[in-house]
mmCIF file of C-alpha atoms in Angstrom:
data_model
loop_
_atom_site.group_PDB
_atom_site.id
_atom_site.type_symbol
_atom_site.label_atom_id
_atom_site.label_comp_id
_atom_site.label_asym_id
_atom_site.label_seq_id
_atom_site.Cartn_x
_atom_site.Cartn_y
_atom_site.Cartn_z
ATOM 1 C CA MET A 4 73.140 259.382 93.390
ATOM 2 C CA GLY A 5 75.505 259.821 96.247
ATOM 3 C CA GLU A 6 78.089 257.574 97.751
ATOM 4 C CA ALA A 7 75.783 256.714 100.670
ATOM 5 C CA ASP A 8 73.024 255.599 98.293
ATOM 6 C CA PHE A 9 75.501 253.438 96.393
ATOM 7 C CA ASN A 10 76.741 251.767 99.605
ATOM 8 C CA ALA A 11 73.152 251.151 100.774
ATOM 9 C CA GLU A 12 72.263 249.649 97.414
ATOM 10 C CA SER A 13 75.347 247.410 97.316
ATOM 11 C CA ALA A 14 74.670 246.320 100.921
ATOM 12 C CA GLU A 15 71.129 245.416 99.867
ATOM 13 C CA ASP A 16 72.501 243.476 96.879
ATOM 14 C CA GLY A 17 74.993 241.746 99.185
ATOM 15 C CA ASP A 18 72.204 240.809 101.610
ATOM 16 C CA MET A 19 70.104 239.473 98.691
ATOM 17 C CA ALA A 20 73.066 237.455 97.438
ATOM 18 C CA VAL A 21 73.415 235.891 100.879
ATOM 19 C CA VAL A 22 69.684 235.142 100.966
ATOM 20 C CA ASP A 23 69.821 233.653 97.465
ATOM 21 C CA ALA A 24 72.795 231.503 98.481
ATOM 22 C CA LEU A 25 70.939 230.328 101.595
ATOM 23 C CA ILE A 26 67.833 229.500 99.539
ATOM 24 C CA ALA A 27 69.947 227.519 97.051
ATOM 25 C CA GLU A 28 71.652 225.650 99.886
ATOM 26 C CA ARG A 29 68.269 224.934 101.506
ATOM 27 C CA ASP A 30 66.939 223.571 98.202
ATOM 28 C CA GLN A 31 70.030 221.402 97.814
ATOM 29 C CA TRP A 32 69.600 219.925 101.324
ATOM 30 C CA LYS A 33 65.895 219.436 100.723
ATOM 31 C CA ASP A 34 66.670 217.556 97.489
ATOM 32 C CA ARG A 35 69.207 215.369 99.313
ATOM 33 C CA ALA A 36 66.702 214.605 102.061
ATOM 34 C CA LEU A 37 64.004 213.642 99.535
ATOM 35 C CA ARG A 38 66.463 211.380 97.686
ATOM 36 C CA ALA A 39 67.517 209.732 100.972
ATOM 37 C CA VAL A 40 63.877 209.028 101.850
ATOM 38 C CA ALA A 41 63.238 207.615 98.372
ATOM 39 C CA ASP A 42 66.355 205.414 98.619
ATOM 40 C CA ALA A 43 65.234 204.141 102.020
ATOM 41 C CA GLU A 44 61.782 203.274 100.617
ATOM 42 C CA ASN A 45 63.359 201.471 97.638
ATOM 43 C CA ILE A 46 65.638 199.478 99.923
ATOM 44 C CA LYS A 47 62.680 198.570 102.126
ATOM 45 C CA ARG A 48 60.598 197.404 99.121
ATOM 46 C CA ARG A 49 63.530 195.444 97.678
ATOM 47 C CA ALA A 50 64.151 193.732 101.034
ATOM 48 C CA GLU A 51 60.461 192.795 101.327
ATOM 49 C CA THR A 52 60.468 191.375 97.795
ATOM 50 C CA GLN A 53 63.621 189.365 98.451
ATOM 51 C CA GLN A 54 62.207 188.088 101.723
ATOM 52 C CA ASN A 55 58.946 187.049 100.054
ATOM 53 C CA ASP A 56 60.866 185.323 97.244
ATOM 54 C CA ALA A 57 63.071 183.535 99.766
ATOM 55 C CA ARG A 58 59.991 182.279 101.615
ATOM 56 C CA ALA A 59 58.166 181.275 98.453
ATOM 57 C CA TYR A 60 61.078 179.513 96.792
ATOM 58 C CA ALA A 61 62.818 178.069 99.852
ATOM 59 C CA ILE A 62 61.400 174.665 99.021
ATOM 60 C CA GLN A 63 62.501 174.812 95.381
ATOM 61 C CA ARG A 64 65.687 172.763 95.823
ATOM 62 C CA PHE A 65 63.930 170.275 98.109
ATOM 63 C CA ALA A 66 61.030 169.983 95.655
ATOM 64 C CA LYS A 67 63.443 169.418 92.771
ATOM 65 C CA ASP A 68 65.045 166.569 94.728
ATOM 66 C CA LEU A 69 61.617 165.016 95.328
ATOM 67 C CA LEU A 70 60.760 165.072 91.620
ATOM 68 C CA SER A 71 62.970 162.037 90.994
ATOM 69 C CA VAL A 72 61.017 160.209 93.724
ATOM 70 C CA ALA A 73 57.734 161.141 92.013
ATOM 71 C CA ASP A 74 59.106 159.955 88.641
ATOM 72 C CA THR A 75 60.297 156.642 90.089
ATOM 73 C CA LEU A 76 56.936 156.107 91.773
ATOM 74 C CA GLU A 77 55.119 156.838 88.517
ATOM 75 C CA ARG A 78 57.333 154.435 86.522
ATOM 76 C CA GLY A 79 56.729 151.764 89.175
ATOM 77 C CA LEU A 80 52.978 152.230 88.877
ATOM 78 C CA GLN A 81 53.143 152.065 85.076
ATOM 79 C CA SER A 82 54.965 148.740 85.219
ATOM 80 C CA ALA A 83 52.765 147.294 87.984
ATOM 81 C CA PRO A 84 50.425 144.496 86.925
ATOM 82 C CA LYS A 85 46.904 145.796 86.312
ATOM 83 C CA ASP A 86 45.225 142.505 87.140
ATOM 84 C CA ALA A 87 47.116 141.805 90.361
ATOM 85 C CA GLU A 88 45.402 139.902 93.155
ATOM 86 C CA GLY A 89 46.032 139.457 96.843
ATOM 87 C CA PRO A 90 49.210 141.023 98.286
ATOM 88 C CA ALA A 91 50.326 142.356 94.886
ATOM 89 C CA ALA A 92 47.029 144.224 94.480
ATOM 90 C CA ALA A 93 47.421 145.707 97.960
ATOM 91 C CA MET A 94 50.953 146.849 97.076
ATOM 92 C CA VAL A 95 49.744 148.524 93.866
ATOM 93 C CA THR A 96 46.941 150.238 95.794
ATOM 94 C CA GLY A 97 49.463 151.411 98.381
ATOM 95 C CA LEU A 98 51.715 152.815 95.663
ATOM 96 C CA GLU A 99 48.760 154.644 94.089
ATOM 97 C CA LEU A 100 47.810 156.151 97.449
ATOM 98 C CA THR A 101 51.439 157.161 98.064
ATOM 99 C CA GLN A 102 51.595 158.872 94.676
ATOM 100 C CA LYS A 103 48.301 160.643 95.312
ATOM 101 C CA SER A 104 49.561 161.825 98.715
ATOM 102 C CA LEU A 105 52.860 163.060 97.239
ATOM 103 C CA LEU A 106 51.099 164.983 94.462
ATOM 104 C CA SER A 107 48.686 166.478 97.017
ATOM 105 C CA ALA A 108 51.657 167.642 99.108
ATOM 106 C CA PHE A 109 53.172 169.180 95.979
ATOM 107 C CA GLU A 110 49.932 171.045 95.219
ATOM 108 C CA ALA A 111 49.549 172.221 98.828
ATOM 109 C CA ASN A 112 53.016 173.780 98.662
ATOM 110 C CA GLY A 113 52.516 175.481 95.280
ATOM 111 C CA LEU A 114 54.330 172.874 93.155
ATOM 112 C CA THR A 115 52.103 172.174 90.155
ATOM 113 C CA ARG A 116 52.498 169.500 87.520
ATOM 114 C CA VAL A 117 53.067 170.629 83.921
ATOM 115 C CA ASP A 118 51.741 167.849 81.695
ATOM 116 C CA PRO A 119 50.702 169.240 78.301
ATOM 117 C CA ALA A 120 48.164 167.269 76.287
ATOM 118 C CA PRO A 121 48.602 166.477 72.584
ATOM 119 C CA GLY A 122 47.750 169.581 70.568
ATOM 120 C CA ASP A 123 48.676 172.070 73.323
ATOM 121 C CA ALA A 124 50.857 174.935 72.131
ATOM 122 C CA PHE A 125 54.580 174.533 72.812
ATOM 123 C CA ASP A 126 55.691 176.965 75.537
ATOM 124 C CA PRO A 127 59.490 177.283 75.788
ATOM 125 C CA HIS A 128 59.148 178.583 79.358
ATOM 126 C CA LEU A 129 57.430 175.388 80.522
ATOM 127 C CA HIS A 130 58.407 172.768 77.948
ATOM 128 C CA GLN A 131 61.676 171.354 76.625
ATOM 129 C CA ALA A 132 61.449 169.937 73.118
ATOM 130 C CA VAL A 133 63.509 166.755 73.024
ATOM 131 C CA MET A 134 62.402 165.745 69.559
ATOM 132 C CA GLU A 135 60.541 167.063 66.556
ATOM 133 C CA GLN A 136 58.603 164.774 64.284
ATOM 134 C CA PRO A 137 55.895 165.006 61.655
ATOM 135 C CA SER A 138 52.321 164.436 62.748
ATOM 136 C CA ASP A 139 49.032 163.935 60.947
ATOM 137 C CA THR A 140 46.993 164.634 64.080
ATOM 138 C CA VAL A 141 48.267 167.946 65.501
ATOM 139 C CA PRO A 142 49.459 171.154 63.799
ATOM 140 C CA GLY A 143 53.128 172.113 63.652
ATOM 141 C CA GLY A 144 54.620 173.719 66.739
ATOM 142 C CA THR A 145 52.293 171.919 69.131
ATOM 143 C CA VAL A 146 52.945 169.078 71.554
ATOM 144 C CA ILE A 147 52.555 165.551 70.203
ATOM 145 C CA GLN A 148 53.445 163.659 73.371
ATOM 146 C CA THR A 149 54.727 164.379 76.884
ATOM 147 C CA LEU A 150 57.717 162.178 77.616
ATOM 148 C CA GLN A 151 58.254 163.422 81.176
ATOM 149 C CA PRO A 152 56.001 165.851 83.053
ATOM 150 C CA GLY A 153 57.470 169.061 84.380
ATOM 151 C CA TYR A 154 56.764 171.058 87.512
ATOM 152 C CA ALA A 155 56.390 174.751 88.321
ATOM 153 C CA LEU A 156 56.609 176.397 91.739
ATOM 154 C CA PHE A 157 54.341 179.462 91.988
ATOM 155 C CA GLY A 158 54.652 179.955 88.229
ATOM 156 C CA ARG A 159 58.454 179.537 88.147
ATOM 157 C CA THR A 160 59.635 176.452 86.249
ATOM 158 C CA VAL A 161 61.412 173.960 88.504
ATOM 159 C CA ARG A 162 61.727 171.338 85.770
ATOM 160 C CA ALA A 163 60.524 171.761 82.199
ATOM 161 C CA ALA A 164 58.267 169.088 80.751
ATOM 162 C CA MET A 165 60.092 167.026 78.124
ATOM 163 C CA VAL A 166 57.903 166.877 75.045
ATOM 164 C CA ALA A 167 57.846 165.761 71.432
ATOM 165 C CA VAL A 168 56.792 168.611 69.148
ATOM 166 C CA ALA A 169 55.083 168.424 65.758
ATOM 167 C CA ALA A 170 57.315 169.544 62.915
ATOM 168 C CA LYS A 171 56.483 172.583 60.837
ATOM 169 C CA GLY A 172 53.866 171.757 58.225
ATOM 170 C CA SER A 173 52.294 168.972 60.313
ATOM 171 C CA GLY A 174 48.605 168.564 60.930
ATOM 172 C CA PRO A 175 45.492 167.111 59.367
ATOM 173 C CA ALA A 176 45.526 169.782 56.643
ATOM 174 C CA ALA A 177 49.124 168.921 55.669
ATOM 175 C CA GLY A 178 47.854 165.929 53.681
ATOM 176 C CA GLY A 179 50.751 163.615 54.430
ATOM 177 C CA ALA A 180 53.510 165.899 53.168
ATOM 178 C CA TYR A 181 56.088 163.747 54.950
ATOM 179 C CA SER A 182 55.016 160.570 53.203
ATOM 180 C CA GLU A 183 56.575 161.668 49.911
ATOM 181 C CA ALA A 184 59.941 160.048 49.149
ATOM 182 C CA ASN A 185 61.876 163.311 48.542
ATOM 183 C CA THR A 186 60.544 165.194 51.562
ATOM 184 C CA THR A 187 62.748 165.424 54.629
ATOM 185 C CA GLY A 188 61.817 166.704 58.028
ATOM 186 C CA GLY A 189 63.071 169.979 59.556
ATOM 187 C CA ASN A 190 66.823 169.884 60.215
ATOM 188 C CA PHE A 191 67.546 166.509 58.639
ATOM 189 C CA ASP A 192 71.104 166.243 57.306
ATOM 190 C CA ALA A 193 71.190 163.743 54.452
ATOM 191 C CA LYS A 194 75.023 163.575 54.594
ATOM 192 C CA ALA A 195 75.092 162.256 58.161
#
């Protein structure tokens, strides 16, 4: 092997090294370009999601403010005389129609009433337990009574329903376990 062959071979190796470096640089730029496109797509999707959420939940604060109006209207109807005549009967009918219209507007805008029936399972995402008491009619961990209905906007809780929940060990099969003199309920503190 002569000196000329060695120089030709090292020139070829040098050219290959340059080509390899260019290929590596090309791959690096290609990777960066693909990442930039992916980032742009992620930003676009995130912006669309945020925009959809903003549209869907824009009425949430307004709806929450109207819930007190709905509660007041419902309490007024509960205290209204059932056997009213004349102008009082017309007022009660008007209040009922107003409540029906308000609830229809809630439904039309995706605000649904959460009013669990006795025996429904307690759902901490939709219900707020304000008391726990023994029950002979429903099993433990289920709703005994709804004290105040809740509302959800497109599946997101705006206000949790306030409920009374049956204590552990409640139900028809419990056989009156809470009627015994020495039995206390749940978290009862006898020292208090």
